[in-house]
Tab-separated table of C-alpha atoms in Angstrom:
chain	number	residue	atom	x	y	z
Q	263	UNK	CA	-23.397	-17.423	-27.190
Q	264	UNK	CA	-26.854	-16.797	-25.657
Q	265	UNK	CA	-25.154	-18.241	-21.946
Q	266	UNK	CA	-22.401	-15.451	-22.634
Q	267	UNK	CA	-24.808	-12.695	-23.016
Q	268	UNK	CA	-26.716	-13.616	-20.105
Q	269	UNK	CA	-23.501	-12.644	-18.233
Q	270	UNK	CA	-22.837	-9.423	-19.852
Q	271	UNK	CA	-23.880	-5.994	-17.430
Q	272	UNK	CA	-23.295	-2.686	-17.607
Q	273	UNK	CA	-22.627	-0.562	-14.103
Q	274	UNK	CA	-24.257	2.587	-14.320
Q	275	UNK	CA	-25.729	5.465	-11.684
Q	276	UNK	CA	-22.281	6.573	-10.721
Q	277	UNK	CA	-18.789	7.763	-11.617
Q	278	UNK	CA	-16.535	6.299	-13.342
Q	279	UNK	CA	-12.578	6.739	-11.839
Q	280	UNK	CA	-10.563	4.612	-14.273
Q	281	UNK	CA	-7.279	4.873	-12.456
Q	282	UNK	CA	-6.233	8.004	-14.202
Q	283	UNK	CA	-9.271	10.152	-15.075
Q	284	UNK	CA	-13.219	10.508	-14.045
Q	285	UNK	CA	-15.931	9.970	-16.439
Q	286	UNK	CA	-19.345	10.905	-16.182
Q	287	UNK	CA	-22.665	9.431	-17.699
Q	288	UNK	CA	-20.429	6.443	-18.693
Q	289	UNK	CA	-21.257	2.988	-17.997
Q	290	UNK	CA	-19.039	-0.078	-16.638
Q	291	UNK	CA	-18.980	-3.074	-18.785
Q	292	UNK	CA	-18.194	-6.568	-17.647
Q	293	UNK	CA	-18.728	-10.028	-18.950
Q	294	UNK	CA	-18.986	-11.461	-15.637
Q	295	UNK	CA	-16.252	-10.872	-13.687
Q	296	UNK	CA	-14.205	-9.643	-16.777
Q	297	UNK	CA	-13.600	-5.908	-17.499
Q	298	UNK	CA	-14.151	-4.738	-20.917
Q	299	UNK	CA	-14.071	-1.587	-21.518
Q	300	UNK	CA	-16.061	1.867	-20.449
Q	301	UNK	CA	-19.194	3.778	-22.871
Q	302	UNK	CA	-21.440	6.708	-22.371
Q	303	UNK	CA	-24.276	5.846	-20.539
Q	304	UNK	CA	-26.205	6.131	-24.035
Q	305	UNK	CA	-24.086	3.973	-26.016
Q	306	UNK	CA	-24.666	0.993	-24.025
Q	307	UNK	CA	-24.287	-1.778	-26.502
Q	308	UNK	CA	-27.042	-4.708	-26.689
Q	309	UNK	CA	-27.148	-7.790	-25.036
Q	310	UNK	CA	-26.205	-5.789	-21.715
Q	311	UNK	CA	-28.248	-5.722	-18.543
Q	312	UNK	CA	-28.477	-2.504	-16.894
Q	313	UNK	CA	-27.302	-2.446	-13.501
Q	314	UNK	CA	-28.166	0.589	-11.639
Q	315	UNK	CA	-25.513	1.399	-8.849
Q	316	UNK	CA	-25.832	4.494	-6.236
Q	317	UNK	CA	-24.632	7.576	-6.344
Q	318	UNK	CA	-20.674	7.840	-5.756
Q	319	UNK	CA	-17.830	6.687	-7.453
Q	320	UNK	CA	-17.009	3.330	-8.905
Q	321	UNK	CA	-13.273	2.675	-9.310
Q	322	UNK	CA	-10.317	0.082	-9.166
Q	323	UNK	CA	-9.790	-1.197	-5.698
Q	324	UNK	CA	-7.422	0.424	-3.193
Q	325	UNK	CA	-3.465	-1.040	-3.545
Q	326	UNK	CA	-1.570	-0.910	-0.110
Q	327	UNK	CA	2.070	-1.598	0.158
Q	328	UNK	CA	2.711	-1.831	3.368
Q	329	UNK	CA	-0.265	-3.420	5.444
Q	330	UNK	CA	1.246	-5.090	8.556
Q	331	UNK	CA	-1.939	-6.795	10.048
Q	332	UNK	CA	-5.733	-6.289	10.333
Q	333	UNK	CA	-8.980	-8.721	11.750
Q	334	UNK	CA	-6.940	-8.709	15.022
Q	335	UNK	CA	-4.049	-10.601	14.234
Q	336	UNK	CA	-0.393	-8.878	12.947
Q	337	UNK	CA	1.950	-10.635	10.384
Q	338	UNK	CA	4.847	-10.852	12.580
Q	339	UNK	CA	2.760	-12.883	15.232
Q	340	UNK	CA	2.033	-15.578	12.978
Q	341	UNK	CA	3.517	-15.646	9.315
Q	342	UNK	CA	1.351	-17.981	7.201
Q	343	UNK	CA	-1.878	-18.375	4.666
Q	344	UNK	CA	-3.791	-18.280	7.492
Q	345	UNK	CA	-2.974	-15.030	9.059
Q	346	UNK	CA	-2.875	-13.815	5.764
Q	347	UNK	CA	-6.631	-14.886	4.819
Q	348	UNK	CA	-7.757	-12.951	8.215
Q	349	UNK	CA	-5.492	-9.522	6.851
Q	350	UNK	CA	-6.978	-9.838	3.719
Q	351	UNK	CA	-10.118	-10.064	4.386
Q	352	UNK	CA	-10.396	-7.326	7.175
Q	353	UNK	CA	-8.437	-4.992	4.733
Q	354	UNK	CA	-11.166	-6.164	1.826
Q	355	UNK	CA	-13.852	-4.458	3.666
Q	356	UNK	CA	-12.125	-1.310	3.494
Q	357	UNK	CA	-11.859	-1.307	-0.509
Q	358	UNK	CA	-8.281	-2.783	-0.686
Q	359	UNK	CA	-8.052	-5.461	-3.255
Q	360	UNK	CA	-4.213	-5.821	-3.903
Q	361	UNK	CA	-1.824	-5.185	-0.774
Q	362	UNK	CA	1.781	-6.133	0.041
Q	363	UNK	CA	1.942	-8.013	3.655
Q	364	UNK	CA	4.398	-6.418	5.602
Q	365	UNK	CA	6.920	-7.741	7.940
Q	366	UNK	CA	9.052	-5.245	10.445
Q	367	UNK	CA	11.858	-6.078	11.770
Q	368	UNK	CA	12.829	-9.801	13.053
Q	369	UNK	CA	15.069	-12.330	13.282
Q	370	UNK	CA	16.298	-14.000	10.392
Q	371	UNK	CA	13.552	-17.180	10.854
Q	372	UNK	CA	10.847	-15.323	10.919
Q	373	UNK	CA	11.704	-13.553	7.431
Q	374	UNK	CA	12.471	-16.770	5.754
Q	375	UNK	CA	8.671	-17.637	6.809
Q	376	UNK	CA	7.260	-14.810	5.769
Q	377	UNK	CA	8.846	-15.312	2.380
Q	378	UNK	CA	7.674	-19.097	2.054
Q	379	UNK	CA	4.472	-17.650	3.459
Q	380	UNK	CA	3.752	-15.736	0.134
Q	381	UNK	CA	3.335	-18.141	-2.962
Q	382	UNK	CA	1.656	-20.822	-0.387
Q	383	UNK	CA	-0.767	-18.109	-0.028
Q	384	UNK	CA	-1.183	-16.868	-3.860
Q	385	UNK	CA	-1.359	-20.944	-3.996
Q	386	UNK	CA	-3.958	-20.507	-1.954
Q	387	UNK	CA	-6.076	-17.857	-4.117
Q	388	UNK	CA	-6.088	-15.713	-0.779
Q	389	UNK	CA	-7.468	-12.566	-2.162
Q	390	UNK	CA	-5.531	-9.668	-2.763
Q	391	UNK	CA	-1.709	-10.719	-1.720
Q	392	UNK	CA	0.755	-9.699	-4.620
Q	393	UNK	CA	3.853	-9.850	-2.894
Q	394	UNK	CA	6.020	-9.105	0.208
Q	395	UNK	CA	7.263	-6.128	2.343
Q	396	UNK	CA	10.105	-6.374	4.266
Q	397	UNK	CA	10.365	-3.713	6.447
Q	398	UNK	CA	13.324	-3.777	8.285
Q	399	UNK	CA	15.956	-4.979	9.427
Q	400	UNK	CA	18.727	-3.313	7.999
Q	401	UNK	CA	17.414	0.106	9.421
Q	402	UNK	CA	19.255	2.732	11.236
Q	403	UNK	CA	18.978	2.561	14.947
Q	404	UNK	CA	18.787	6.441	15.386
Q	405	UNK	CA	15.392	5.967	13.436
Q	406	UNK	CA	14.416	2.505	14.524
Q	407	UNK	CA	10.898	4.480	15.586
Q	408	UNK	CA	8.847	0.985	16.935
Q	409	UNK	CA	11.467	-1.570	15.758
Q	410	UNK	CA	13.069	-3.819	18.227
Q	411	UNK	CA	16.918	-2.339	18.377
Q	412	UNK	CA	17.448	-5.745	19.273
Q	413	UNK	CA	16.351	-6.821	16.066
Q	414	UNK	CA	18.046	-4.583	14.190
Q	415	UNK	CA	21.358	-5.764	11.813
Q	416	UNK	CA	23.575	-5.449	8.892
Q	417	UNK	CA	22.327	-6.743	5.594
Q	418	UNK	CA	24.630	-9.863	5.231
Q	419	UNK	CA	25.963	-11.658	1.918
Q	420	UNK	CA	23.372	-14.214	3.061
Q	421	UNK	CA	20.997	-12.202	3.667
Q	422	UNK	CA	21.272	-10.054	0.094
Q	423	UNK	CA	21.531	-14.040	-1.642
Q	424	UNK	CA	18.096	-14.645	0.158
Q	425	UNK	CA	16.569	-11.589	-0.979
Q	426	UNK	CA	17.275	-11.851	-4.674
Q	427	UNK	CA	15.968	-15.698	-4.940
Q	428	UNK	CA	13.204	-14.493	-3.163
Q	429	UNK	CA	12.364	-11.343	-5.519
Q	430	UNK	CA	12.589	-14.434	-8.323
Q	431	UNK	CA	10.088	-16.455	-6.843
Q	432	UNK	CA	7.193	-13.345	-6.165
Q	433	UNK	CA	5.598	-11.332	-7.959
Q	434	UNK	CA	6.283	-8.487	-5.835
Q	435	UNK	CA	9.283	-8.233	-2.989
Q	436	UNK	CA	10.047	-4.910	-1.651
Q	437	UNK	CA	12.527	-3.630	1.259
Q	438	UNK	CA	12.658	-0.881	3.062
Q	439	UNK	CA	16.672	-0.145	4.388
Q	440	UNK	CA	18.863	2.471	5.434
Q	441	UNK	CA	20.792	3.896	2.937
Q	442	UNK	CA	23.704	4.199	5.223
Q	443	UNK	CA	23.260	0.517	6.395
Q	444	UNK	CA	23.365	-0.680	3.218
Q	445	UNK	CA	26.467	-0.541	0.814
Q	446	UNK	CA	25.383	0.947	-2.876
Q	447	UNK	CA	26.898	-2.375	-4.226
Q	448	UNK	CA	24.032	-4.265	-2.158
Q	449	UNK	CA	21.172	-1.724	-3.736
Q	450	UNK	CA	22.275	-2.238	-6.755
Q	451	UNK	CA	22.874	-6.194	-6.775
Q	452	UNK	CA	19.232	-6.828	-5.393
Q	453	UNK	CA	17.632	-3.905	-7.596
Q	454	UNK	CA	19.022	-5.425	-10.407
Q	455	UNK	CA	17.706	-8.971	-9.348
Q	456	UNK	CA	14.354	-7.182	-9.352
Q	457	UNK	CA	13.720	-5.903	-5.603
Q	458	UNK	CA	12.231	-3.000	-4.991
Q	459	UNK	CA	13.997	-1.213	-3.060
Q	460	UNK	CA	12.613	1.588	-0.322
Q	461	UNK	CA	14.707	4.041	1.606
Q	462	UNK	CA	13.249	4.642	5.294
Q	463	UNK	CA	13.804	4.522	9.257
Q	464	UNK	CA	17.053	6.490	8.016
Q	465	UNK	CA	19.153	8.996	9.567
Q	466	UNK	CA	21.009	9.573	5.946
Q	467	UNK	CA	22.298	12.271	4.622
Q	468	UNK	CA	21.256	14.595	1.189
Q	469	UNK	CA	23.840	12.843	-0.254
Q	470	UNK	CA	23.455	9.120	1.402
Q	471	UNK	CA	20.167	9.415	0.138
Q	472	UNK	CA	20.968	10.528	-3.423
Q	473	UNK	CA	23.619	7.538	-3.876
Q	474	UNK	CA	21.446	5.123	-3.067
Q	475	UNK	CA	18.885	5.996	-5.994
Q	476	UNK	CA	21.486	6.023	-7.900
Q	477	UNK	CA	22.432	2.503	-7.367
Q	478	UNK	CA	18.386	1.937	-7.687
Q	479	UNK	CA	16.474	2.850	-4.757
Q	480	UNK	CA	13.060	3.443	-6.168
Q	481	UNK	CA	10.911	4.245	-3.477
Q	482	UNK	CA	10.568	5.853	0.361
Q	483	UNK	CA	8.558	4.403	2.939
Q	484	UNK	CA	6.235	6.234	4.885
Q	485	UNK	CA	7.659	10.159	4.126
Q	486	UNK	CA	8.705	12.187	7.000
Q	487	UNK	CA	8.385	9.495	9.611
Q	488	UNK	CA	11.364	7.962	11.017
Q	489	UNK	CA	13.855	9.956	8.854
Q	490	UNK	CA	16.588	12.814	8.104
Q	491	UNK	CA	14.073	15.811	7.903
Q	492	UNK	CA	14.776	18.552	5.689
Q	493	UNK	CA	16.922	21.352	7.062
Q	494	UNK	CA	17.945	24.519	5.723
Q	495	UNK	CA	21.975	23.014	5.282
Q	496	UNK	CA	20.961	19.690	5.058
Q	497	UNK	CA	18.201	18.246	3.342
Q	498	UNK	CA	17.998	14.778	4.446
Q	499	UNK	CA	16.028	11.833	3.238
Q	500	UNK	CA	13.196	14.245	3.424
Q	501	UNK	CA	14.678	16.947	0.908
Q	502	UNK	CA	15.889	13.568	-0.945
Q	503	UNK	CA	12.686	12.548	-1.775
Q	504	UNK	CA	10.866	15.568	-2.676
Q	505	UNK	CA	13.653	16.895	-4.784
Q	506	UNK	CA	14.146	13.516	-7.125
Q	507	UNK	CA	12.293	13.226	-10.137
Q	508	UNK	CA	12.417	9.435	-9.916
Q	509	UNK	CA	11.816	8.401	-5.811
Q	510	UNK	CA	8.388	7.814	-5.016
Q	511	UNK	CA	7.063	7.829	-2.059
Q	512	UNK	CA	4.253	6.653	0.851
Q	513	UNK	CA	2.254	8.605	3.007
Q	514	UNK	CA	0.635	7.349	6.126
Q	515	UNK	CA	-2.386	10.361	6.158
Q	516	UNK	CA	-3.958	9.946	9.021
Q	517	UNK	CA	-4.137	13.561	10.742
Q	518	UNK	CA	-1.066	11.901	13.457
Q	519	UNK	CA	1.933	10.783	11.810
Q	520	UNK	CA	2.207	13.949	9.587
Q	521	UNK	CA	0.645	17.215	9.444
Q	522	UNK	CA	-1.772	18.411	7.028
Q	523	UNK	CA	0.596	21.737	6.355
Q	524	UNK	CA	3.373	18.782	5.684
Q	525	UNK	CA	1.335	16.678	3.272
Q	526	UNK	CA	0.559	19.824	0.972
Q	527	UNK	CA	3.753	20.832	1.178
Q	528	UNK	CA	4.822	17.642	-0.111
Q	529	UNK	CA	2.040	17.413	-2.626
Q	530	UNK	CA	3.069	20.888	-4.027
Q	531	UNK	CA	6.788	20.282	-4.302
Q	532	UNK	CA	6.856	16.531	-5.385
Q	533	UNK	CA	7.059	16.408	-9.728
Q	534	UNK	CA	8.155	13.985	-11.899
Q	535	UNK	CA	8.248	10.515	-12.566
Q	536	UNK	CA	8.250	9.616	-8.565
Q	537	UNK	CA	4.672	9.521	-7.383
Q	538	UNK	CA	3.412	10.061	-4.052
Q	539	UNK	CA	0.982	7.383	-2.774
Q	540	UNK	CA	-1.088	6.639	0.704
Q	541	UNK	CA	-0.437	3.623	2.271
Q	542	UNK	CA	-2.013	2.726	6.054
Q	543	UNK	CA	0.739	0.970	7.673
Q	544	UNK	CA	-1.843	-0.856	9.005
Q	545	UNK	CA	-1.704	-3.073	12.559
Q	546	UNK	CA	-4.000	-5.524	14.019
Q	547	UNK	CA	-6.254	-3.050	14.498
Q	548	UNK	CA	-7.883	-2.372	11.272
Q	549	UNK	CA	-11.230	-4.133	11.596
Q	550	UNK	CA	-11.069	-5.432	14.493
Q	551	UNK	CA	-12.068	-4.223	17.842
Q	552	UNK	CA	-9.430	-4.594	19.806
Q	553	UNK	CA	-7.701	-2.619	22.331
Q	554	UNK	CA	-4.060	-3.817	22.561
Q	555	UNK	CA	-1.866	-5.943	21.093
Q	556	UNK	CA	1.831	-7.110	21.534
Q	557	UNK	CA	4.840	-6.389	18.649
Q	558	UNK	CA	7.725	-7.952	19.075
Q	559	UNK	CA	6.874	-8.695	22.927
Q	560	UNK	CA	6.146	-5.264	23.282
Q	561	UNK	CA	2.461	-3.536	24.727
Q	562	UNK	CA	0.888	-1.662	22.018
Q	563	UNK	CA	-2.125	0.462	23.104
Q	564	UNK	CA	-4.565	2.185	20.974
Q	565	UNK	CA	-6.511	5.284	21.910
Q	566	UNK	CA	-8.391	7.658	20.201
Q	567	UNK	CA	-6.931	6.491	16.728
Q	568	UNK	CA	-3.714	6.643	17.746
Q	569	UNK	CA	-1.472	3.115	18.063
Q	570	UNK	CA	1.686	3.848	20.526
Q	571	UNK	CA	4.163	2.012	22.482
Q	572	UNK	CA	3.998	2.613	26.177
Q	573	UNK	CA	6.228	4.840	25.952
Q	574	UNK	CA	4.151	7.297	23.644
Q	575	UNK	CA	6.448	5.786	20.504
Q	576	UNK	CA	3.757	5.617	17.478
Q	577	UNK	CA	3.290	1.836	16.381
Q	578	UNK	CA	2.191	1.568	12.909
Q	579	UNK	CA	-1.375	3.407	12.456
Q	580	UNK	CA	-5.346	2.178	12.912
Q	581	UNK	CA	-5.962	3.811	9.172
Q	582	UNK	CA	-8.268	2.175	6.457
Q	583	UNK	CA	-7.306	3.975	2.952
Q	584	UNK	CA	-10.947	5.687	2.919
Q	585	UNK	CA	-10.124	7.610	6.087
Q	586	UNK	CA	-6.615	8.293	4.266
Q	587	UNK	CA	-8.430	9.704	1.385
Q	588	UNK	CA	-11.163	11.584	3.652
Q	589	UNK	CA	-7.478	13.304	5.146
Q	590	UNK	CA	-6.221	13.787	1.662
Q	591	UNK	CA	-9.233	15.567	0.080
Q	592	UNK	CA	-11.094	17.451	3.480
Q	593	UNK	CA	-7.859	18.447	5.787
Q	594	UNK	CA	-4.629	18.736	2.629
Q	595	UNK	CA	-6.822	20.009	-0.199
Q	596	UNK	CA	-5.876	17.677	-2.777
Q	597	UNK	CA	-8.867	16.892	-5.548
Q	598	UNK	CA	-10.912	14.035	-5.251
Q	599	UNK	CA	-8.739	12.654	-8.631
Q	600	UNK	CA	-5.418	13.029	-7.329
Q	601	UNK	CA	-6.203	11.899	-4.121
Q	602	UNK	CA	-7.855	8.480	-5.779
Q	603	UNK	CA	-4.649	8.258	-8.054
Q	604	UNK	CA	-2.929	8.231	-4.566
Q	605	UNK	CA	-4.662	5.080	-3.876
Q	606	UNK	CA	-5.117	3.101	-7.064
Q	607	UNK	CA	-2.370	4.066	-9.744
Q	608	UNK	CA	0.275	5.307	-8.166
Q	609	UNK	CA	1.161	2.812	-5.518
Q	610	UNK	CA	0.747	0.035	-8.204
Q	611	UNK	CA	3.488	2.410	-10.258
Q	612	UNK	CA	6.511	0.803	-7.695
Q	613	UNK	CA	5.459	-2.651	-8.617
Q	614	UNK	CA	7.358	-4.824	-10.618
Q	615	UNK	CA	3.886	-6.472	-11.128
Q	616	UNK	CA	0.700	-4.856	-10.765
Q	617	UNK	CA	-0.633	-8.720	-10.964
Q	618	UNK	CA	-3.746	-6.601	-13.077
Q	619	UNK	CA	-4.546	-3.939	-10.071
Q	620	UNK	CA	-4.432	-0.420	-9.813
Q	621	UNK	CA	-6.431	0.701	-12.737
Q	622	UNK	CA	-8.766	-1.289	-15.176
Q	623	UNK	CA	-7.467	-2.894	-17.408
Q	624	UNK	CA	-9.216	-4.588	-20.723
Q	625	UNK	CA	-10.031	-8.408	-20.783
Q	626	UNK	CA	-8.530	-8.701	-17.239
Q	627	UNK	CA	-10.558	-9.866	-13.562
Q	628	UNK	CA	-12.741	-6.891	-12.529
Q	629	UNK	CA	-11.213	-5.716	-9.393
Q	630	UNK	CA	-13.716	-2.273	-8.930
Q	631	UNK	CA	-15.430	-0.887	-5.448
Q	632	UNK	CA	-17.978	1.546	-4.881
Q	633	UNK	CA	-17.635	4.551	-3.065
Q	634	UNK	CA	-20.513	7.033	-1.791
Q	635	UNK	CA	-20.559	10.519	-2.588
Q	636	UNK	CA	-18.509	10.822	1.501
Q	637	UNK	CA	-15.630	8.673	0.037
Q	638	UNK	CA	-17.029	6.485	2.176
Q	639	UNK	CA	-17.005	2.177	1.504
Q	640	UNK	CA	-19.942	0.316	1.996
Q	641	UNK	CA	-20.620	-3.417	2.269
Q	642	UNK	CA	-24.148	-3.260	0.982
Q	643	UNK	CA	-23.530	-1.586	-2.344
Q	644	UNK	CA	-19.933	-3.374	-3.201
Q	645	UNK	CA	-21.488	-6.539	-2.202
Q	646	UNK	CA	-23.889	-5.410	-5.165
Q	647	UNK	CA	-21.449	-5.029	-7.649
């Protein structure tokens, strides 16, 4: 009993963002690594050592859905534990503690690796992986924005067989297709076998768009980019999204890939059960300092924050979820709460299994970072916690 006190601490010095709501003059308790439960700073029980923490916010780590590399290396390159470990731990020091790999468009190979990839690396205990993204292929070619057209195919009865065993074996698989590249009968046969299913690089139709959530799309990947925009006779994916109560949807907010005016536009319109949520789209990139790297034997240079084919095609993004949030709160106007809800609860909302992140949850693994009062993420003071 004594040995189990010893372990017992209580965070407190800053805000508390529980995944939903912000607390002040509250404390943090944890037995260990174990999450127990939130007090006022005053009702600290005993047996607790007081752990003074800086100024800022202290809140569940960041969950990213679609992270595609990071530490200088990109999953499609090399689809194993290994890569994986480097991802994870470049995308760590950015606050994100539960992301979903992501593979764009490849050949059929490839895909099968990057699904065997997955439970060797939750084998593995590599930090943060709860599942798979599988961007591509069955995309439309009129939106195939970096894809390889090459690459690019009809969903096959072998491929939907695949896809279902696979969203069996992980905790998480999601898929981003084109709703008119895809039959409904194929939505609705893998959503039912538990794959989450995301509508994107689309040139669908109002309508396209609204008969694949009925069959069970859930979810839109990154909103506005490489898709039907809406139009004043025609909606498109676009008017899709923001119209459904039940679609939610990514945003890469980084200042390039969408407008401010666009993301509070969005922001304003989108109610519901759908939830809007940042994701980075992240390359190789993300901490690392690289200036160029190849996707699918293709140059991709980055400048100035900006990650573009040669021919001035955007390539995924060099975004870290802070800088997202930083975009969310200083250049759309959204409040410091929604835009953390944006990064915690309501990406882990399109999960089949949050796998315990997102918000904090009760006698599970404490999975909390620190921000500074500049939304900023600092090694010193999470390395604290």
């Amino acid at each position: 009993m004594e040995v189990q006190l010893m372990t017992r601490r209580a965070l407190i010095g800053a805000e508390v963002f529980d995944g939903h709501r912000l607390h002040r003059n509250h404390a943090v308790l944890l037995d260990g690594d174990v999450f127990l439960g939130l007090c006022s700073k005053a009702e600290v029980p005993d047996g607790y050592i007081l752990q003074n923490v800086p100024s800022g916010t202290l809140l569940p780590g960041f969950v990213d859905v679609q992270v595609n590399g990071g530490g200088g290396v990109l999953f499609n390159d090399d689809p194993s534990p290994q890569c994986l470990a480097t991802i994870a731990k470049a995308h760590a020091k950015t606050g994100t503690r539960a992301f979903l790999p992501t593979l764009i468009t490849d050949t059929p190979e490839k895909t099968r690796a990057a699904i065997e990839a997955i439970p060797r690396a939750i084998d593995e205990k590599i930090p943060g992986v709860i599942g798979l993204h599988l961007e591509g292929p069955h995309i439309a070619p009129a939106r195939k924005g970096a894809h390889s057209q090459a690459l690019i195919r009809p969903m096959t009865d072998e491929d939907e067989t695949l896809l279902c065993a696979a969203a069996a074996a992980l905790p998480n698989l999601m898929i981003t297709v084109a709703p008119e590249m895809v039959s409904s009968g194929q939505i609705a046969r893998l959503s039912q076998a538990g794959v989450i299913v995301s509508l994107g690089h689309s040139d669908c139709t109002f309508e396209q768009a609204n008969e694949a959530v009925a069959a069970g799309a859930r979810c839109v990947t990154h909103l506005f980019n490489a898709m039907s925009q809406l139009g004043s006779r025609e909606p498109g994916l676009v008017g899709a999204t923001l119209s459904s109560d039940t679609l939610s949807a990514g945003l890469i907010a980084d200042g390039i890939h969408v407008h401010a005016a666009s993301l509070r536009t969005a922001t304003a319109a989108k109610t519901g059960l759908g939830k809007l949520f940042l994701v980075t789209d992240a390359m190789a990139t993300v901490g690392s300092d690289i200036t160029e790297f190849r996707l699918n034997n293709r140059r991709v240079l980055r400048r100035d924050g900006r990650l573009t084919l040669e021919d001035g095609t955007l390539a995924g993004a060099d975004l870290d979820l802070p800088t997202a949030l930083s975009v969310m709160i200083q250049e759309v106007g959204v409040s410091p709460v929604a835009a953390l809800r944006m990064a915690t609860t309501h990406p882990a909302t399109v999960l089949k299994d949050t796998c315990g992140y997102g918000t904090f949850v009760k006698g599970h693994a404490w999975h909390g970072i620190h921000l500074d009062p500049a939304i900023r993420y600092t090694t010193e003071a999470n390395e604290a916690l």
